[in-house]
Short mmCIF file of C-alpha atoms in Angstrom, two decimals:
data_model
loop_
_atom_site.label_atom_id
_atom_site.label_comp_id
_atom_site.label_asym_id
_atom_site.label_seq_id
_atom_site.Cartn_x
_atom_site.Cartn_y
_atom_site.Cartn_z
CA MET A 1 -36.63 -3.36 -124.02
CA LYS A 2 -36.71 0.46 -124.10
CA VAL A 3 -40.22 1.89 -123.83
CA GLY A 4 -40.84 5.37 -125.19
CA ILE A 5 -43.79 7.72 -124.83
CA THR A 6 -45.05 10.92 -126.36
CA PHE A 7 -48.19 12.96 -125.86
CA SER A 8 -50.27 15.22 -128.09
CA ALA A 9 -53.86 16.03 -128.96
CA PHE A 10 -53.19 14.90 -132.54
CA ASP A 11 -56.00 17.16 -133.72
CA LEU A 12 -55.73 17.90 -137.44
CA LEU A 13 -53.08 15.19 -137.83
CA HIS A 14 -50.32 16.32 -140.20
CA ALA A 15 -46.86 15.41 -141.50
CA GLY A 16 -45.14 16.87 -138.43
CA HIS A 17 -47.03 14.45 -136.19
CA ILE A 18 -46.13 11.50 -138.41
CA GLU A 19 -42.45 12.49 -138.51
CA MET A 20 -42.35 12.82 -134.71
CA LEU A 21 -43.92 9.37 -134.29
CA ARG A 22 -41.51 7.86 -136.83
CA GLU A 23 -38.49 9.35 -135.04
CA ALA A 24 -39.81 8.30 -131.65
CA ALA A 25 -40.32 4.72 -132.84
CA GLU A 26 -36.76 4.67 -134.21
CA ASN A 27 -35.46 5.64 -130.74
CA CYS A 28 -37.21 2.97 -128.68
CA ASP A 29 -38.38 -0.63 -128.88
CA TYR A 30 -41.99 0.00 -127.91
CA LEU A 31 -43.82 3.30 -128.45
CA ILE A 32 -46.74 4.42 -126.31
CA VAL A 33 -48.69 7.46 -127.47
CA GLY A 34 -50.85 9.46 -125.12
CA VAL A 35 -53.72 11.16 -126.92
CA THR A 36 -54.97 14.21 -125.04
CA SER A 37 -58.64 14.06 -124.10
CA ASP A 38 -61.05 16.71 -125.37
CA GLU A 39 -61.60 17.99 -121.82
CA LEU A 40 -57.90 18.34 -121.03
CA ALA A 41 -57.07 20.02 -124.34
CA THR A 42 -60.00 22.40 -124.05
CA SER A 43 -59.16 23.36 -120.47
CA ALA A 44 -55.52 24.00 -121.36
CA LYS A 45 -55.89 25.78 -124.68
CA ASN A 46 -59.46 27.06 -124.43
CA LYS A 47 -60.08 25.81 -127.98
CA LYS A 48 -62.57 23.26 -129.22
CA LEU A 49 -60.85 20.42 -131.02
CA VAL A 50 -61.92 19.58 -134.56
CA ILE A 51 -61.60 15.78 -134.42
CA PRO A 52 -63.45 14.01 -131.55
CA PHE A 53 -61.33 12.17 -128.98
CA GLN A 54 -62.23 8.58 -129.91
CA GLU A 55 -61.59 9.28 -133.59
CA ARG A 56 -58.17 10.77 -132.73
CA MET A 57 -57.40 7.67 -130.64
CA ASP A 58 -58.41 5.41 -133.56
CA ILE A 59 -56.35 7.41 -136.06
CA VAL A 60 -53.20 7.33 -133.93
CA GLU A 61 -53.69 3.64 -133.17
CA SER A 62 -53.71 2.91 -136.92
CA ILE A 63 -50.24 4.44 -137.45
CA LYS A 64 -47.70 1.68 -137.97
CA PHE A 65 -45.06 3.29 -135.71
CA VAL A 66 -47.37 3.19 -132.69
CA ASP A 67 -47.46 0.14 -130.43
CA GLU A 68 -49.97 1.33 -127.83
CA VAL A 69 -52.36 4.26 -127.43
CA GLU A 70 -53.45 5.60 -124.05
CA PRO A 71 -55.79 8.46 -123.19
CA GLN A 72 -54.04 11.46 -121.65
CA THR A 73 -56.38 12.88 -119.04
CA SER A 74 -53.73 14.70 -117.00
CA TYR A 75 -50.62 16.68 -117.84
CA ASP A 76 -48.83 15.11 -114.85
CA LYS A 77 -45.98 13.22 -116.54
CA MET A 78 -44.92 11.49 -113.32
CA GLU A 79 -48.43 10.09 -112.98
CA ALA A 80 -48.08 8.71 -116.51
CA TRP A 81 -44.72 7.16 -115.60
CA ASN A 82 -46.19 5.57 -112.47
CA ASN A 83 -48.85 3.93 -114.66
CA LEU A 84 -46.79 3.05 -117.75
CA LYS A 85 -43.09 2.83 -116.68
CA PHE A 86 -41.42 4.23 -119.80
CA ASP A 87 -37.69 4.83 -120.32
CA LYS A 88 -37.80 7.70 -122.81
CA MET A 89 -40.12 10.63 -123.34
CA PHE A 90 -40.24 12.39 -126.71
CA VAL A 91 -41.13 16.08 -126.85
CA GLY A 92 -41.01 18.90 -129.41
CA ASP A 93 -37.94 21.11 -129.02
CA ASP A 94 -40.17 24.17 -128.67
CA TRP A 95 -40.47 23.05 -125.01
CA LYS A 96 -36.72 22.61 -124.44
CA GLY A 97 -35.31 24.98 -121.84
CA THR A 98 -38.70 26.08 -120.51
CA ASP A 99 -39.18 26.19 -116.75
CA ALA A 100 -41.81 23.45 -116.95
CA TRP A 101 -39.65 21.03 -118.92
CA ASN A 102 -36.49 21.80 -116.95
CA LYS A 103 -38.47 20.70 -113.88
CA ILE A 104 -39.77 17.58 -115.64
CA GLU A 105 -36.20 16.65 -116.66
CA LYS A 106 -35.04 17.07 -113.07
CA ASP A 107 -37.99 15.09 -111.69
CA PHE A 108 -37.29 12.19 -114.04
CA GLN A 109 -33.54 11.93 -113.40
CA PRO A 110 -33.96 9.57 -110.40
CA CYS A 111 -36.24 7.37 -112.53
CA GLY A 112 -33.68 7.09 -115.33
CA VAL A 113 -36.11 8.51 -117.90
CA GLU A 114 -34.41 10.24 -120.82
CA ILE A 115 -36.15 13.28 -122.29
CA ILE A 116 -35.52 13.49 -126.03
CA TYR A 117 -36.42 16.66 -127.91
CA PHE A 118 -37.31 16.49 -131.60
CA PRO A 119 -37.33 19.47 -133.95
CA TYR A 120 -40.69 21.22 -133.97
CA THR A 121 -42.30 21.33 -137.42
CA THR A 122 -42.57 25.06 -138.04
CA HIS A 123 -43.97 24.86 -141.58
CA THR A 124 -46.96 22.72 -140.57
CA SER A 125 -48.74 22.65 -137.24
CA SER A 126 -52.27 22.15 -135.98
CA THR A 127 -52.28 25.80 -134.92
CA ILE A 128 -51.41 26.95 -138.44
CA LEU A 129 -54.02 24.61 -139.95
CA ARG A 130 -56.66 25.81 -137.47
CA ASP A 131 -55.86 29.47 -138.29
CA ILE A 132 -56.25 28.75 -142.01
CA LEU A 133 -59.57 26.97 -141.44
CA ASP A 134 -60.82 29.89 -139.33
CA LYS A 135 -60.14 32.25 -142.24
CA ILE A 136 -62.06 30.18 -144.77
#
């Protein structure tokens, strides 16, 4: 059984999130989704999330493509692997080729974890939605 994982805050859930989860589920047998905690997202992006953490967890858990939901309280992907033992990690292609993700790919090679990049949804994103809401 191939276990896949992806991570996101899933704040202001939109079609791009759903498409990513659908594609991820099609590329593994069991999909784990890490939902970023309020504290981690706020510390990294210095923005207050719109939807509270537990509600985001509940929303993601209700999506039919998702088999398991876990809180993401650290950006350390190897720590996640040590806890969850996944075979594939799904990431937006806006991260492909970055120093951080080149290192993650290298770190995961000995573990046999495949990093799969999906096209980033440029027409809809939480950032775009947040910018629109800020203007209203």
